[in-house]
Structures are given as structure tokens and as C-alpha cells.
mmCIF file of C-alpha atoms in Angstrom:
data_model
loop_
_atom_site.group_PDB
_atom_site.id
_atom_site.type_symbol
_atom_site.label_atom_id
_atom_site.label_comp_id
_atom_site.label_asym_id
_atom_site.label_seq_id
_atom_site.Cartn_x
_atom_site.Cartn_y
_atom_site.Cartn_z
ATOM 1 C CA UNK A 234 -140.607 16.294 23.339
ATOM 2 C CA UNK A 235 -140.237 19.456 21.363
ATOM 3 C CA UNK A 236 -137.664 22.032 22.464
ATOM 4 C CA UNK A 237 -139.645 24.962 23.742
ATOM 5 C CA UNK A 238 -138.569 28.329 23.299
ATOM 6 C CA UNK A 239 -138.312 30.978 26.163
ATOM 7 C CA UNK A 240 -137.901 34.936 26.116
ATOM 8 C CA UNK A 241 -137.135 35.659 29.677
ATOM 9 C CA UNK A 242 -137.024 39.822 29.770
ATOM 10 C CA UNK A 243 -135.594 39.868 33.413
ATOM 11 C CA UNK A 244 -132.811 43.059 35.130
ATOM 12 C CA UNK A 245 -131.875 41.284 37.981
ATOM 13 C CA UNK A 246 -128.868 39.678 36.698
ATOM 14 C CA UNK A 247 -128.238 36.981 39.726
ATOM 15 C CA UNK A 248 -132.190 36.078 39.438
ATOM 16 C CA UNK A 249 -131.869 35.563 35.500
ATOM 17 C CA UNK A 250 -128.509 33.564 35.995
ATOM 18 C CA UNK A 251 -130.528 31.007 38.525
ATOM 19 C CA UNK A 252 -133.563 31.358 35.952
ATOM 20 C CA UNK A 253 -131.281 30.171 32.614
ATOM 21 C CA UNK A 254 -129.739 27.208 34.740
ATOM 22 C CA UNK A 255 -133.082 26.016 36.092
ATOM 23 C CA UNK A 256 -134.360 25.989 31.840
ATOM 24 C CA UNK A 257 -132.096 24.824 30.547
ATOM 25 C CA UNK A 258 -131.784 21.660 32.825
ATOM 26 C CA UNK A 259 -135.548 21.213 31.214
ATOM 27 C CA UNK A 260 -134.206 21.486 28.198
ATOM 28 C CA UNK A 261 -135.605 25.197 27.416
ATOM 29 C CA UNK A 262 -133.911 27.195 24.383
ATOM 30 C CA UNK A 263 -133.403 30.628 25.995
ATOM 31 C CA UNK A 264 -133.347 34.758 24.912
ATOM 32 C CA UNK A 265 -132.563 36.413 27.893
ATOM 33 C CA UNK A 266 -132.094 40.350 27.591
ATOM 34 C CA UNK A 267 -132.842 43.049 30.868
ATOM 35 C CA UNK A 268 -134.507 45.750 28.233
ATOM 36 C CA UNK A 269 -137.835 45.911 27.419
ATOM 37 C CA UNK A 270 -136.760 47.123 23.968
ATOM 38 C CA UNK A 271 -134.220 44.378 22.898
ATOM 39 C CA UNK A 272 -137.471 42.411 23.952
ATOM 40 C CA UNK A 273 -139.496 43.307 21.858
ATOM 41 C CA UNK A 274 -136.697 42.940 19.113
ATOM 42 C CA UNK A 275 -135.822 39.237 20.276
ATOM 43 C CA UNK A 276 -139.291 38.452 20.113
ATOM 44 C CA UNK A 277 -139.883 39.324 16.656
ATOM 45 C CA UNK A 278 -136.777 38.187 15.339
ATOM 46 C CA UNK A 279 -137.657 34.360 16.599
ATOM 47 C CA UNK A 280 -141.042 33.994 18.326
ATOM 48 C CA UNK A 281 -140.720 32.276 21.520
ATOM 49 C CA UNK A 282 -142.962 29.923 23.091
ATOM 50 C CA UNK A 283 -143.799 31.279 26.266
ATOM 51 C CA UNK A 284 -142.184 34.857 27.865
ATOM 52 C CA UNK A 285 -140.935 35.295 31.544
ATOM 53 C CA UNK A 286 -141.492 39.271 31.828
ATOM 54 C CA UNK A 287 -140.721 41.226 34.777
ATOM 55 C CA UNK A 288 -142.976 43.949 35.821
ATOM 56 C CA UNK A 289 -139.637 46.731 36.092
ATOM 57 C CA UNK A 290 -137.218 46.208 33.500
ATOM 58 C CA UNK A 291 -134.821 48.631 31.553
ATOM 59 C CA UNK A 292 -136.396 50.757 29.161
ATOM 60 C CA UNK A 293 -140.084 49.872 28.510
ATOM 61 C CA UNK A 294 -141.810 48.678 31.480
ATOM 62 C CA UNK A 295 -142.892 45.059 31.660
ATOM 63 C CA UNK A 296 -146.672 46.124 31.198
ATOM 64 C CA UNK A 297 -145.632 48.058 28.006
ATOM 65 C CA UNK A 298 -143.857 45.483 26.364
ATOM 66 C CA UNK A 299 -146.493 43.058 27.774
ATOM 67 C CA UNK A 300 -148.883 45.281 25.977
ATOM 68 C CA UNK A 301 -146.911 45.433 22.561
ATOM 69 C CA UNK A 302 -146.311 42.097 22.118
ATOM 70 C CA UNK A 303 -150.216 41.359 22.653
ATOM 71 C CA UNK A 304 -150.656 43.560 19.644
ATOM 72 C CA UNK A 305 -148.370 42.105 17.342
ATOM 73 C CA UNK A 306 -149.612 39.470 15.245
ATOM 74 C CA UNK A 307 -146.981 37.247 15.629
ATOM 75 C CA UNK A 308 -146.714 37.526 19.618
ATOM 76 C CA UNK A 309 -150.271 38.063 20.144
ATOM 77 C CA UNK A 310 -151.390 34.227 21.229
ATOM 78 C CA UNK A 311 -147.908 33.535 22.649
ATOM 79 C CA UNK A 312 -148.067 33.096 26.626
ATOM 80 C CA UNK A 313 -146.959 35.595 28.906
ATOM 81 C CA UNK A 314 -146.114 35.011 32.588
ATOM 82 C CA UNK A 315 -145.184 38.472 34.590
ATOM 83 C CA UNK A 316 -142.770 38.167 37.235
ATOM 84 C CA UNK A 317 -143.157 40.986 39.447
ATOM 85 C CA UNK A 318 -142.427 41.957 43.504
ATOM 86 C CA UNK A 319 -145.994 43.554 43.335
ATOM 87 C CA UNK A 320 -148.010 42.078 45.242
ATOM 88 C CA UNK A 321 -151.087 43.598 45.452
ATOM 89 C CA UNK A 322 -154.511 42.374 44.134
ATOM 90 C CA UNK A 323 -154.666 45.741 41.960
ATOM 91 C CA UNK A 324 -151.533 44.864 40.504
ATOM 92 C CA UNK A 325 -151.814 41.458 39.402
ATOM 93 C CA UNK A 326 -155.711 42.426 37.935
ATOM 94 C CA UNK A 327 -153.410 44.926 36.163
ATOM 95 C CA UNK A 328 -150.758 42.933 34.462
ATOM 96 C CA UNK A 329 -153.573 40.068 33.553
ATOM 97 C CA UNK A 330 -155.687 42.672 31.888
ATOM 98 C CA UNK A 331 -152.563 43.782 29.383
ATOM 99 C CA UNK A 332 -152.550 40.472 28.565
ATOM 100 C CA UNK A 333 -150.558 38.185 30.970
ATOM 101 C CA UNK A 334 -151.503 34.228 31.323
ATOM 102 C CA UNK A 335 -150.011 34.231 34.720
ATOM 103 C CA UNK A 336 -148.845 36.288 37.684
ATOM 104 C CA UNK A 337 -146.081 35.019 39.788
ATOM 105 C CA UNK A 338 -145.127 37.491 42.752
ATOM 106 C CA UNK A 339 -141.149 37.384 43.764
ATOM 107 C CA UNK A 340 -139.675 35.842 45.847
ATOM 108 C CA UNK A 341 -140.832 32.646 44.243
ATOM 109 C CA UNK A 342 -139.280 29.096 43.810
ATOM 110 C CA UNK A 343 -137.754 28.325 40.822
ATOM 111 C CA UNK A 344 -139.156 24.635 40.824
ATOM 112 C CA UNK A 345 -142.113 26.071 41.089
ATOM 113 C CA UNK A 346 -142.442 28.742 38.553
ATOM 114 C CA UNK A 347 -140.695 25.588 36.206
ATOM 115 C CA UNK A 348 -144.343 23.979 36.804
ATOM 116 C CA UNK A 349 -145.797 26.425 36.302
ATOM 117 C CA UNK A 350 -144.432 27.506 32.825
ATOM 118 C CA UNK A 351 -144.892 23.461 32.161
ATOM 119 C CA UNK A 352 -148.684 23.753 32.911
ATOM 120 C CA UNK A 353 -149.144 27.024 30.726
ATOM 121 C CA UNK A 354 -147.508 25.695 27.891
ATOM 122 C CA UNK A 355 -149.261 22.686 28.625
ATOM 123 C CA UNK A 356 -152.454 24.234 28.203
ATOM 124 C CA UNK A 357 -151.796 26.481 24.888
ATOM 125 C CA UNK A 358 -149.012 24.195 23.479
ATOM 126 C CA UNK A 359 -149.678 21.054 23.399
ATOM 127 C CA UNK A 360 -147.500 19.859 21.048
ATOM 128 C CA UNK A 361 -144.234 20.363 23.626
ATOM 129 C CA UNK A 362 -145.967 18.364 26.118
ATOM 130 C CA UNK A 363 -145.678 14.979 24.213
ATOM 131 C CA UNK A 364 -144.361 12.984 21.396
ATOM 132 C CA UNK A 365 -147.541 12.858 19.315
ATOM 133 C CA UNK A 366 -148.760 15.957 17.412
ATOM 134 C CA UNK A 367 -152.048 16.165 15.739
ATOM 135 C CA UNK A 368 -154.619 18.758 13.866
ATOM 136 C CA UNK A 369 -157.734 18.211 12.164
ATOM 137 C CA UNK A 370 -157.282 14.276 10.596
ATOM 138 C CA UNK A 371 -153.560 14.605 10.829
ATOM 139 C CA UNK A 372 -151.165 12.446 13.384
ATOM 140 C CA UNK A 373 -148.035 12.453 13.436
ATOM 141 C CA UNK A 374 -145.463 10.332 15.424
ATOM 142 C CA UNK A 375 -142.369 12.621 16.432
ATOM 143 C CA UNK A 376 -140.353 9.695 17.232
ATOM 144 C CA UNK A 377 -141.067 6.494 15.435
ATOM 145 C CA UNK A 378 -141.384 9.308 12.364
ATOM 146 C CA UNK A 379 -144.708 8.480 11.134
ATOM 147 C CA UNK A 380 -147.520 10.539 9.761
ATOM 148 C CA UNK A 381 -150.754 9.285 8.920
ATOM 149 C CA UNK A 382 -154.168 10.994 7.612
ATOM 150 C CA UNK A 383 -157.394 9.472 8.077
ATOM 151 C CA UNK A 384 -155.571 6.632 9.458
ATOM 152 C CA UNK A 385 -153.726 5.916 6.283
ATOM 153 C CA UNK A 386 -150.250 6.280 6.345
ATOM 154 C CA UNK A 387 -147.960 9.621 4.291
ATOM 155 C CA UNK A 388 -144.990 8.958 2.891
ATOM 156 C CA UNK A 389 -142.645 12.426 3.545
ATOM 157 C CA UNK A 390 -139.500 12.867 2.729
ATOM 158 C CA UNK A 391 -136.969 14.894 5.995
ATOM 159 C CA UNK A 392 -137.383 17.990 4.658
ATOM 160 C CA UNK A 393 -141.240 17.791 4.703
ATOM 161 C CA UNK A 394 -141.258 15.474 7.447
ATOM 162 C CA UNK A 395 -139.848 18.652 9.817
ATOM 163 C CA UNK A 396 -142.020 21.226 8.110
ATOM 164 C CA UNK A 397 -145.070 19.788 8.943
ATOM 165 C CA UNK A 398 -143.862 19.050 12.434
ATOM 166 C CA UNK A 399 -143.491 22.915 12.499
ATOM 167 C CA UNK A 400 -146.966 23.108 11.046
ATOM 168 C CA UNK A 401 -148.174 20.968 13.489
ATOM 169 C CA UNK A 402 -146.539 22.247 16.658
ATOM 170 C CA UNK A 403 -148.016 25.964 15.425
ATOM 171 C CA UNK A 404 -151.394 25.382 14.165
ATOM 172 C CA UNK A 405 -153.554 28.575 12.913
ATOM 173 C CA UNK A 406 -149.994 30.248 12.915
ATOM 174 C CA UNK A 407 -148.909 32.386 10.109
ATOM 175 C CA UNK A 408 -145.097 32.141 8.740
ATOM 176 C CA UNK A 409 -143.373 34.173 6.181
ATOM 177 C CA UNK A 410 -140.927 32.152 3.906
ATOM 178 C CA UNK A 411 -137.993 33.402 6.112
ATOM 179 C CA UNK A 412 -139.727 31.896 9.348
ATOM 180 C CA UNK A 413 -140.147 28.842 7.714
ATOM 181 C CA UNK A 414 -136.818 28.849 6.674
ATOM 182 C CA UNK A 415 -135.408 30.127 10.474
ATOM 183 C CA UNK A 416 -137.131 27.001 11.553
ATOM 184 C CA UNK A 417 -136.863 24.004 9.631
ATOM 185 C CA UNK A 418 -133.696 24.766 7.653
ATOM 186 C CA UNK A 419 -132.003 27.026 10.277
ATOM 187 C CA UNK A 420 -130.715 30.235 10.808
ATOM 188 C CA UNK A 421 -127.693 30.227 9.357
ATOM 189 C CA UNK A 422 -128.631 28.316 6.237
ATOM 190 C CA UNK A 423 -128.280 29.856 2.690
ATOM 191 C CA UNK A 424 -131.386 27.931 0.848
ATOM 192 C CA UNK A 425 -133.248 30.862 -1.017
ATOM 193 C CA UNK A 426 -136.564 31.428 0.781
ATOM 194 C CA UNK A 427 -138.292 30.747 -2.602
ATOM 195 C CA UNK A 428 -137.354 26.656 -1.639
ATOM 196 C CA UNK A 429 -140.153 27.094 0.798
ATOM 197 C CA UNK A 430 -142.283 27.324 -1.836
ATOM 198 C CA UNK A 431 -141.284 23.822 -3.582
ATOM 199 C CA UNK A 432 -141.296 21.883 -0.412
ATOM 200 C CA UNK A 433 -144.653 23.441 0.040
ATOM 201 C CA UNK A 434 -146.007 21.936 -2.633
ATOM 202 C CA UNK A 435 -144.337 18.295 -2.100
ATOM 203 C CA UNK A 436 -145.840 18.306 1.457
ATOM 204 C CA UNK A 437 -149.476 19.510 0.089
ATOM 205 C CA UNK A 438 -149.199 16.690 -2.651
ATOM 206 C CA UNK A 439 -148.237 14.115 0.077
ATOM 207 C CA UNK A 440 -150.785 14.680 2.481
ATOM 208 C CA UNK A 441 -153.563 15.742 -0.158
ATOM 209 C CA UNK A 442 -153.754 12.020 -2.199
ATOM 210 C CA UNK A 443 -156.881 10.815 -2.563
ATOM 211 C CA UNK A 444 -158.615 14.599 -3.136
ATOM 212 C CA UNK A 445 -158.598 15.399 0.842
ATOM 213 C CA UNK A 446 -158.736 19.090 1.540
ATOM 214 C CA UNK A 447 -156.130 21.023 1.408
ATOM 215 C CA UNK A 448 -155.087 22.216 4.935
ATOM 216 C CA UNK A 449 -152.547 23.979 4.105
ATOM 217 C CA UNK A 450 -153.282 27.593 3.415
ATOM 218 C CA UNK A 451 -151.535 30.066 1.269
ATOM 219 C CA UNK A 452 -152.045 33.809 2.919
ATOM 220 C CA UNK A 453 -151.155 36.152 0.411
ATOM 221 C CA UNK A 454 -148.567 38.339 0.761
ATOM 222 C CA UNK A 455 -147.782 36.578 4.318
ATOM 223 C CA UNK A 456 -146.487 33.013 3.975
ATOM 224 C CA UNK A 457 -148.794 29.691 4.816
ATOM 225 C CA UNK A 458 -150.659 28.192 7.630
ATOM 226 C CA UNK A 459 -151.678 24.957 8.748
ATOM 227 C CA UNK A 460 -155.392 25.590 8.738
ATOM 228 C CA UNK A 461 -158.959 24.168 7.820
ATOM 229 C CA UNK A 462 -160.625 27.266 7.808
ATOM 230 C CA UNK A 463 -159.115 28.018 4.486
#
């Protein structure tokens, strides 16, 4: 199962202790900060997964930042679920017009709100709900490390093996170099960003024998995408 990635923007420091212990027992990588600011910061330096936003935070209000991150391209299709002690039907119509997926009024139970992130992601993510990842004529098998297209098997080396995985697990999604290198390379690592580009083209010339498309788009001035529209 892929390792999802969580942005929980919560103030209530006991809540968001209980919160990061529940996650991470599911195996959750987790950003917590209490400002709506830092959030919005944390979410652009390394785009989560899914966000657990409460309605009154430090700084910008939940709605705002629930607002913001809708308009950013690289947050706008991530999955938002607003925590919130409002109860009220006005409210919740509120917070799932900004933009919210889900409404969860406290006090809630953290086993439940677990499922409840599960089903979301679930829904809009499939790829961290299993061990098999697929997108147009594409398969790939995260743990007996296979890929096949059109049923006939690719031969990828690590490198492109986990960069289509990425691919995969994002589909439609945009990434600069430096995301691509954030992700598959890590954070800390000191390839040049140009290296994308050579794995890049060892991937596309894997997966493109025998004249298949080329799903793999180049956006100009943005980074690539795994997508068929292009």
C-alpha cells in the first residue's frame, strides 16, 4: 500500500497529539502545524494527499485556507476534510461550498474519522488503497515489481520503476523537475533536477516500444504528466 500523505492544520494541541498517534498507527506520513499560514506553506512545499483542516485555526481561518488551497493548482484536486465544533446545517453547506470533501463536527471518534479519511482517499486515490496501480493500458504490480502495457510485459530499471509508480499514483498531475525529484529521489538528495529529464526519456522509451502513444506529457515550462490527453 502506498504511504499516504496528511496535512493536518489543527490548534488544539492535545486533539492533534491523539490525531498524529491514531495516523501514524495507519501508517500516515504527517505535517501537522496550528497556523493557517504555515499551511498553506507546508502544502506547497510537499503536496499532501488528503488535509485535516479545522474550521478556527491561528492566523487564516480554516475556510480561508480551505479556499486558497482550492485555488492553487497544485492543491486544487487534493481532498479536504474540515474539522470543525460547528454544527449547524449553515455551517457545514458553508465549508463544503469553499471546497471541502467532508464535514466532520467535534467531538468525533478518532476510529471513525480514520474511516473516514480511508473512504475519501479511497474514492479520489485509488492508488493508496491497493497494491495494483493502473492508467489508461498501463498496470503495474507494486509488489511483485512488474509493469506491463497492453498485457505485454516493460522492462524498467529502479529508478524508472519508482517514477512511474509516482506517475501512476498521481495521474493528470503536473510536477516540476524539483517535485519529481522531492519524490522519487528524495528530499535531501543532490541529483541535478536536469536528471529528471534523462530518466524521462528512458521511461518514455520503455513503455513506448512498439510505436504506442506516448502518455507521458511534456508541459512546457511546468514539468510532465502522466496523461493521454496529450
Amino acid at each position: 500500500m502506498a504511504r499516504a500523505r496528511m496535512l493536518l492544520v489543527e490548534d488544539d494541541a492535545a486533539l492533534a497529539e491523539l490525531l498524529v498517534w491514531h495516523f501514524k498507527r495507519e501508517d500516515f506520513e504527517i505535517a501537522h502545524t496550528p497556523d493557517g499560514e504555515e499551511a498553506l506553506l507546508l502544502a506547497k512545499e510537499k503536496v499532501p494527499d488528503i488535509v485535516l483542516l479545522d474550521w478556527m485555526v491561528e492566523g487564516l481561518s480554516g475556510l480561508e485556507v480551505c479556499r486558497r488551497l482550492r485555488r492553487a493548482p497544485e492543491t486544487q484536486n487534493v481532498p479536504i476534510i474540515m474539522l470543525t465544533a460547528r454544527g449547524e446545517e449553515e455551517d457545514r453547506v458553508r465549508g463544503l461550498e469553499t471546497g471541502a470533501d467532508d464535514y466532520v463536527t467535534k467531538p468525533f471518534s478518532p476510529r471513525e474519522l480514520v474511516a473516514r479519511v480511508g473512504a475519501v482517499l479511497r474514492r479520489v486515490r485509488p492508488a493508496l488503497a491497493g497494491e495494483a496501480l493502473s492508467y489508461s493500458d498501463i498496470e503495474m504490480d507494486t509488489v511483485g515489481h512488474k509493469v506491463r502495457r497492453s498485457g505485454e510485459v516493460v522492462s524498467l530499471g529502479p529508478t524508472e520503476f519508482r517514477l512511474l509508480k509516482h506517475f501512476l499514483e498521481h495521474p493528470g498531475w503536473v510536477f516540476s523537475r524539483e517535485r519529481l525529484l522531492d519524490a522519487v529521489w528524495g528530499h535531501d538528495s543532490d541529483i541535478e533536477a536536469r536528471t529528471v529529464d534523462v530518466h524521462i526519456r528512458r521511461l518514455r522509451k520503455a513503455i513506448n516500444v512498439g510505436e504506442r502513444p506516448d502518455i507521458i506529457r511534456t508541459v512546457r515550462s511546468a514539468g510532465y504528466s502522466l496523461d493521454t490527453g496529450g
